[in-house]
Amino acid sequence: MIALGALGKKISNHAFMICGCFVAVSYYFILGLSTHPWQLIAAQLLQATFVAIVMGNGLSYFAKLLPHSPGLSTTIYSNGSNIGILFGSLGFGIIAQYTGYRNVYWVCLTLVISSLLILWRIKPHKEVETIIELTVSE
């Protein structure tokens, strides 16, 4: 996590979150296809990397999205994390109950791919500020 934090100074938070989504996509894809316990154990390195990126840079990402409202960005991140844990646990139980544990991984993969597409479409904050400055100056 410390190494990822140092890397975060060289890469924008937006690009770092996209990289984290790519790691998560590979993690859930491996989980969905794995047939032996050693494959699950090896995949935990990907999960650790994904969690370190999201938890380590998630708050910084929201703070950069709302630079003039640090309290609001912290609140959104904190509440979003808590709601995500609540609905994630509930969803895991429901999906596992009715379709089996293996399908939970495929649902998670779908959610991560959706997140990746959303992040891919969103412009980084610096580009948005430049567009606003150009619009105001004209």
Tab-separated table of C-alpha atoms in Angstrom:
chain	number	residue	atom	x	y	z
A	1	MET	CA	0.000	0.000	0.000
A	2	ILE	CA	2.920	2.337	0.693
A	3	ALA	CA	4.371	1.616	-2.751
A	4	LEU	CA	1.000	2.311	-4.349
A	5	GLY	CA	0.795	5.572	-2.407
A	6	ALA	CA	4.171	6.626	-3.781
A	7	LEU	CA	3.062	5.653	-7.267
A	8	GLY	CA	-0.072	7.731	-6.733
A	9	LYS	CA	2.057	10.892	-6.730
A	10	LYS	CA	3.190	10.165	-10.294
A	11	ILE	CA	-0.153	9.017	-11.693
A	12	SER	CA	-3.425	10.948	-11.437
A	13	ASN	CA	-6.045	9.586	-9.076
A	14	HIS	CA	-8.405	9.123	-11.991
A	15	ALA	CA	-5.944	6.985	-13.949
A	16	PHE	CA	-5.086	5.098	-10.773
A	17	MET	CA	-8.745	4.244	-10.158
A	18	ILE	CA	-9.030	2.998	-13.741
A	19	CYS	CA	-5.963	0.809	-13.179
A	20	GLY	CA	-7.604	-0.489	-10.016
A	21	CYS	CA	-10.684	-1.439	-12.017
A	22	PHE	CA	-8.544	-3.365	-14.490
A	23	VAL	CA	-6.979	-5.253	-11.571
A	24	ALA	CA	-10.454	-5.993	-10.194
A	25	VAL	CA	-11.664	-7.216	-13.595
A	26	SER	CA	-8.799	-9.693	-13.769
A	27	TYR	CA	-9.401	-10.747	-10.146
A	28	TYR	CA	-13.103	-11.517	-10.601
A	29	PHE	CA	-12.471	-13.160	-13.961
A	30	ILE	CA	-9.964	-15.513	-12.313
A	31	LEU	CA	-12.401	-16.220	-9.474
A	32	GLY	CA	-15.151	-17.017	-11.943
A	33	LEU	CA	-13.011	-19.506	-13.837
A	34	SER	CA	-10.954	-21.024	-11.018
A	35	THR	CA	-11.298	-24.723	-10.298
A	36	HIS	CA	-8.672	-25.268	-7.568
A	37	PRO	CA	-8.074	-23.620	-4.182
A	38	TRP	CA	-4.506	-22.601	-5.071
A	39	GLN	CA	-5.906	-20.425	-7.866
A	40	LEU	CA	-8.081	-18.584	-5.353
A	41	ILE	CA	-5.112	-18.095	-3.048
A	42	ALA	CA	-2.958	-16.716	-5.867
A	43	ALA	CA	-5.749	-14.357	-6.929
A	44	GLN	CA	-5.765	-12.764	-3.474
A	45	LEU	CA	-2.723	-10.723	-4.521
A	46	LEU	CA	-4.920	-9.059	-7.129
A	47	GLN	CA	-7.623	-8.416	-4.563
A	48	ALA	CA	-5.112	-6.893	-2.163
A	49	THR	CA	-3.857	-4.605	-4.924
A	50	PHE	CA	-7.392	-3.565	-5.862
A	51	VAL	CA	-8.389	-2.859	-2.260
A	52	ALA	CA	-5.191	-0.896	-1.650
A	53	ILE	CA	-5.824	1.278	-4.698
A	54	VAL	CA	-9.488	1.936	-3.949
A	55	MET	CA	-9.125	2.438	-0.207
A	56	GLY	CA	-5.857	4.352	-0.478
A	57	ASN	CA	-6.835	6.710	-3.290
A	58	GLY	CA	-10.624	6.715	-3.160
A	59	LEU	CA	-10.858	9.579	-0.704
A	60	SER	CA	-8.253	11.586	-2.621
A	61	TYR	CA	-10.220	10.991	-5.808
A	62	PHE	CA	-13.430	12.362	-4.272
A	63	ALA	CA	-11.540	15.277	-2.712
A	64	LYS	CA	-10.229	16.259	-6.157
A	65	LEU	CA	-13.713	16.017	-7.648
A	66	LEU	CA	-15.014	18.498	-5.056
A	67	PRO	CA	-11.971	20.672	-4.239
A	68	HIS	CA	-13.959	23.474	-2.598
A	69	SER	CA	-15.981	21.124	-0.354
A	70	PRO	CA	-13.604	18.795	1.498
A	71	GLY	CA	-16.214	17.928	4.129
A	72	LEU	CA	-18.772	17.001	1.494
A	73	SER	CA	-16.321	14.786	-0.396
A	74	THR	CA	-15.319	12.975	2.802
A	75	THR	CA	-18.961	12.461	3.742
A	76	ILE	CA	-19.871	11.125	0.303
A	77	TYR	CA	-16.924	8.721	0.354
A	78	SER	CA	-17.626	7.518	3.889
A	79	ASN	CA	-21.363	7.095	3.425
A	80	GLY	CA	-20.886	5.521	0.001
A	81	SER	CA	-18.483	2.985	1.501
A	82	ASN	CA	-20.910	2.102	4.276
A	83	ILE	CA	-23.868	1.793	1.906
A	84	GLY	CA	-21.745	-0.277	-0.477
A	85	ILE	CA	-20.791	-2.665	2.327
A	86	LEU	CA	-24.410	-2.960	3.420
A	87	PHE	CA	-25.858	-3.595	-0.044
A	88	GLY	CA	-22.876	-5.699	-1.094
A	89	SER	CA	-23.298	-8.074	1.826
A	90	LEU	CA	-27.042	-8.270	1.312
A	91	GLY	CA	-26.652	-8.782	-2.433
A	92	PHE	CA	-23.998	-11.453	-1.931
A	93	GLY	CA	-26.321	-13.422	0.323
A	94	ILE	CA	-29.305	-13.162	-1.995
A	95	ILE	CA	-27.365	-14.063	-5.146
A	96	ALA	CA	-25.524	-16.927	-3.436
A	97	GLN	CA	-28.779	-18.280	-1.989
A	98	TYR	CA	-30.648	-18.433	-5.266
A	99	THR	CA	-27.976	-18.919	-7.938
A	100	GLY	CA	-24.871	-20.232	-6.181
A	101	TYR	CA	-21.584	-18.764	-5.043
A	102	ARG	CA	-19.874	-18.906	-8.441
A	103	ASN	CA	-22.440	-16.509	-9.932
A	104	VAL	CA	-21.634	-13.902	-7.300
A	105	TYR	CA	-18.221	-13.495	-8.924
A	106	TRP	CA	-19.803	-12.890	-12.315
A	107	VAL	CA	-22.133	-10.251	-10.861
A	108	CYS	CA	-19.149	-8.556	-9.217
A	109	LEU	CA	-17.287	-8.667	-12.534
A	110	THR	CA	-20.250	-6.988	-14.224
A	111	LEU	CA	-20.328	-4.252	-11.561
A	112	VAL	CA	-16.600	-3.609	-11.887
A	113	ILE	CA	-16.827	-3.422	-15.681
A	114	SER	CA	-19.704	-0.933	-15.278
A	115	SER	CA	-17.556	1.124	-12.905
A	116	LEU	CA	-14.672	0.982	-15.356
A	117	LEU	CA	-16.876	2.255	-18.177
A	118	ILE	CA	-18.179	5.095	-16.009
A	119	LEU	CA	-14.654	6.096	-14.990
A	120	TRP	CA	-13.523	5.846	-18.608
A	121	ARG	CA	-16.209	8.316	-19.715
A	122	ILE	CA	-15.600	10.830	-16.924
A	123	LYS	CA	-12.946	13.405	-17.686
A	124	PRO	CA	-10.245	13.991	-15.089
A	125	HIS	CA	-10.771	17.061	-12.929
A	126	LYS	CA	-7.930	19.090	-14.504
A	127	GLU	CA	-9.483	18.779	-17.965
A	128	VAL	CA	-12.861	19.857	-16.577
A	129	GLU	CA	-11.270	22.933	-14.940
A	130	THR	CA	-9.568	23.827	-18.235
A	131	ILE	CA	-12.865	23.553	-20.115
A	132	ILE	CA	-14.585	25.759	-17.506
A	133	GLU	CA	-11.782	28.345	-17.690
A	134	LEU	CA	-11.957	28.407	-21.497
A	135	THR	CA	-15.722	28.810	-21.415
A	136	VAL	CA	-15.586	31.623	-18.851
A	137	SER	CA	-12.808	33.501	-20.668
A	138	GLU	CA	-14.725	33.498	-23.966
